[in-house]
XYZ file of C-alpha atoms in Angstrom:
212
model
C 107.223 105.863 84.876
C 104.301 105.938 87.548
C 105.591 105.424 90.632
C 103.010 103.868 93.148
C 102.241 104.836 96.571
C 101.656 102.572 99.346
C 98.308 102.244 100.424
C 98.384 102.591 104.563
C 95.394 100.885 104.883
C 96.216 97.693 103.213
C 96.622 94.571 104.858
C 96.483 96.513 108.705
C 94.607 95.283 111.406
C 91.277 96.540 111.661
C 91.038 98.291 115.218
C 88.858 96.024 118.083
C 85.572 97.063 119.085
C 85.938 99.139 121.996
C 82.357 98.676 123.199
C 82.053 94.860 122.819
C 85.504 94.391 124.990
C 84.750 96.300 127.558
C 81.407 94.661 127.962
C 82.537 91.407 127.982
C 85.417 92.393 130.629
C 82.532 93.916 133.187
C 80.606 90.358 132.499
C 83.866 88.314 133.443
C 84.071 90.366 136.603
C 80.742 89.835 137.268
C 80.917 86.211 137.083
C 84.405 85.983 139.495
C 82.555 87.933 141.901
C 79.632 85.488 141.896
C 82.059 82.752 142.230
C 84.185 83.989 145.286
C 80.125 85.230 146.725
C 79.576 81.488 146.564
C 82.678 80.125 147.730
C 82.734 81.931 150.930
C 79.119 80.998 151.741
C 79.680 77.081 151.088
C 83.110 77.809 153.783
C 80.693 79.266 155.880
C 77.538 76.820 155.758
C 80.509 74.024 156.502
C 82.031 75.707 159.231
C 79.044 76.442 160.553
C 77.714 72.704 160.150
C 80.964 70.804 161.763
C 81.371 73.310 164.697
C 80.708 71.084 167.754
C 77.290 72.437 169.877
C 76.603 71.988 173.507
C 74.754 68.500 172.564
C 78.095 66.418 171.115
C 81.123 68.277 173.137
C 82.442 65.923 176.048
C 82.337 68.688 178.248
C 79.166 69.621 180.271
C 78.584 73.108 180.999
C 77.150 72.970 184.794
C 77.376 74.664 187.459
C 80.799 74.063 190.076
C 80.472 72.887 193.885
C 82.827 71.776 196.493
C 82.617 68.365 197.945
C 81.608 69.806 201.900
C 78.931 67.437 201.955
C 80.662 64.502 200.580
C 82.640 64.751 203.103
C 82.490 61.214 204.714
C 81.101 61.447 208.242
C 78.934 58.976 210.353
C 80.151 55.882 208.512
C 81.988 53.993 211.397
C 81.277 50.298 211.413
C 79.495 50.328 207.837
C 79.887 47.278 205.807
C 82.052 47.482 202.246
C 80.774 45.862 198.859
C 83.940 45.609 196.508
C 83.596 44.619 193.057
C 87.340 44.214 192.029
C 86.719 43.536 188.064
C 85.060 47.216 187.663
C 87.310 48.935 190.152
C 85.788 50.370 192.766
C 84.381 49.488 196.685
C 81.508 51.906 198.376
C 80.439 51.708 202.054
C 77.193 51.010 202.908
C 74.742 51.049 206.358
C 75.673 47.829 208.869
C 71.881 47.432 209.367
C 71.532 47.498 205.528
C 71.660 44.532 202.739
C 73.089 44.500 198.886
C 72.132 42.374 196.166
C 73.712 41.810 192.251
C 71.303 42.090 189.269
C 72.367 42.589 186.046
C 74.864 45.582 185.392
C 73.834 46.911 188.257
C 73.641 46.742 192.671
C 71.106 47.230 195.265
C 71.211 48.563 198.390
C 68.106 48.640 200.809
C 67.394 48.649 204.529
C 66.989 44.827 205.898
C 63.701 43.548 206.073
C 62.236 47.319 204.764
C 59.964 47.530 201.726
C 59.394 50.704 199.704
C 57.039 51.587 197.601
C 56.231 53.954 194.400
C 52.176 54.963 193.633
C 52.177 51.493 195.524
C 54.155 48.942 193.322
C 57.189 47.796 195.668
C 60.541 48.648 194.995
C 63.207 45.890 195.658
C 66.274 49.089 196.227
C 66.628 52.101 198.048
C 69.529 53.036 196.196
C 71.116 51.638 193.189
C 74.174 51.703 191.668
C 74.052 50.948 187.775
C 76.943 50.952 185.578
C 76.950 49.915 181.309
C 79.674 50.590 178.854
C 80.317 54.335 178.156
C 82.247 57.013 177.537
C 82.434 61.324 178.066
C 80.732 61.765 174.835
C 78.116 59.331 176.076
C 77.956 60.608 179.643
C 77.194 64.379 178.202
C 74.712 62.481 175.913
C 72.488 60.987 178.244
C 73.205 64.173 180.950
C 71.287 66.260 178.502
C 68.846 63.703 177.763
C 68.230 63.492 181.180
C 67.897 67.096 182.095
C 65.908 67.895 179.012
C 62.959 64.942 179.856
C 62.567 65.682 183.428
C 63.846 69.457 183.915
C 66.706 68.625 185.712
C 69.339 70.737 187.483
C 72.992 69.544 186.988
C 76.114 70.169 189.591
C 79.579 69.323 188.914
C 81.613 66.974 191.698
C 84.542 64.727 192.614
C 84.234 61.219 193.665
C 87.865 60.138 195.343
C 89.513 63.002 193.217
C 87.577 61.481 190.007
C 85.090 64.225 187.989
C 81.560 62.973 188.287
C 77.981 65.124 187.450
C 74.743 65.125 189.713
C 71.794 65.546 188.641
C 68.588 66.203 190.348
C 65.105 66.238 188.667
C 61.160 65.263 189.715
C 62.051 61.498 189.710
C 65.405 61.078 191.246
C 69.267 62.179 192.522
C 71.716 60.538 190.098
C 75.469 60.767 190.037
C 77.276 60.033 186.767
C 81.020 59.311 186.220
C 83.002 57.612 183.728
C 85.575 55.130 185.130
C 87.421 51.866 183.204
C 85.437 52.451 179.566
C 81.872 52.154 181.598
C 79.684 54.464 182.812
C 78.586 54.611 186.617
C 75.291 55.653 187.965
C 74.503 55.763 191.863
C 70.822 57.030 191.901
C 68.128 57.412 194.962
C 64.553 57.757 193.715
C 62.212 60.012 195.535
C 59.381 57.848 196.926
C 56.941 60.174 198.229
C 57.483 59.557 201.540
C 58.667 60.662 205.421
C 61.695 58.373 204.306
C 62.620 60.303 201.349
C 64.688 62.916 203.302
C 66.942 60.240 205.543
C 67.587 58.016 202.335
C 69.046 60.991 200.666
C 71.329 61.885 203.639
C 72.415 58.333 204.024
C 72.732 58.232 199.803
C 75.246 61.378 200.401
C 77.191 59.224 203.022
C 77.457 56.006 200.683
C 78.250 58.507 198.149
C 81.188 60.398 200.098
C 82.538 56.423 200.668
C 82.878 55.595 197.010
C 86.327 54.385 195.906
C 88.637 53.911 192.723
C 90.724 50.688 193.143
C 93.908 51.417 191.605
């Protein structure tokens, strides 16, 4: 009787390419390292994108002063324009006038006329105030600053932050108060009256009040 032996090599696995796999393993690696390379740059272009610049914080970056020469002084027997639906009353001269336009309030000398490159002014100093906000206030701050080189200083009006700024045209102080934003500004007119408007312009200033 012939006895048969088994054949080892029948029906066994054949044995995996060696080469091939390990090619294809460096080319999968390859690929998840592009992937995560990728990844972190699209995190870092968004992060980089949505973090808020000096233009849209609420903040302004300015420099800090005290309020010595806010400090109201030489005021006795000066008249008071209150305007109870916006909150607020400001002393002004007794030999001085006011008048209402729209969103905003004059203040000039009685029977005085100034004048800019000749065209008449009907103001001295004006107080303007329009719907606003901080992110608004910091908005047109660094518009403002920006278009006429202006320098900025940080202030309190009656314990309230406000900004002034100073540039070739004009002083303006900004504030937010009751969802509007306030601007009391004295224009530089060229003039020997120029330096006596802006001291009596620190003195209305210094007089500005927050009706509670």
């Amino acid at each position: 009787m012939d006895i048969q032996q088994p054949q080892s090599n029948i029906n066994q696995p054949a044995e995996p390419n060696q080469p091939l796999k390990k090619k294809w393993l460096k080319f999968g690696l390859s690929i998840a390292v592009v992937i995560i390379c990728l990844v972190a740059t699209g995190v870092a272009v968004y992060w980089i994108m949505t973090e808020p610049t000096e233009e849209n914080v609420t903040s302004v970056n300015v420099a800090k002063t005290d309020n010595t020469g806010l400090v109201p002084s030489g005021v006795e027997g000066w008249q008071t324009y209150r305007n109870e639906e916006l909150g607020f009353e400001v002393k002004y001269p007794k030999n001085w006038e006011f008048s209402e336009g729209t969103n905003r309030v004059y203040f000039k000398e009685i029977n005085k006329s100034y004048f800019i490159e000749g065209d008449e002014m009907d103001y001295a100093i004006a107080l303007s105030f329009w719907p606003g906000d901080k992110d608004k206030l910091a908005a047109d701050l660094e518009h403002r600053k920006n278009l006429y080189d202006g320098t900025i200083i940080n202030i309190n009006i009656d314990s309230e932050e406000a900004f002034q700024i100073t540039d070739y045209l004009e002083t303006g102080t900004l504030f937010i108060h009751r969802g509007r934003e306030f601007d009391l500004s004295v224009p530089y007119f060229g003039t020997s009256d120029d330096d006596s408007l802006r001291e009596i312009y620190s003195k209305i200033l210094s007089t500005f009040k927050f009706i509670k």
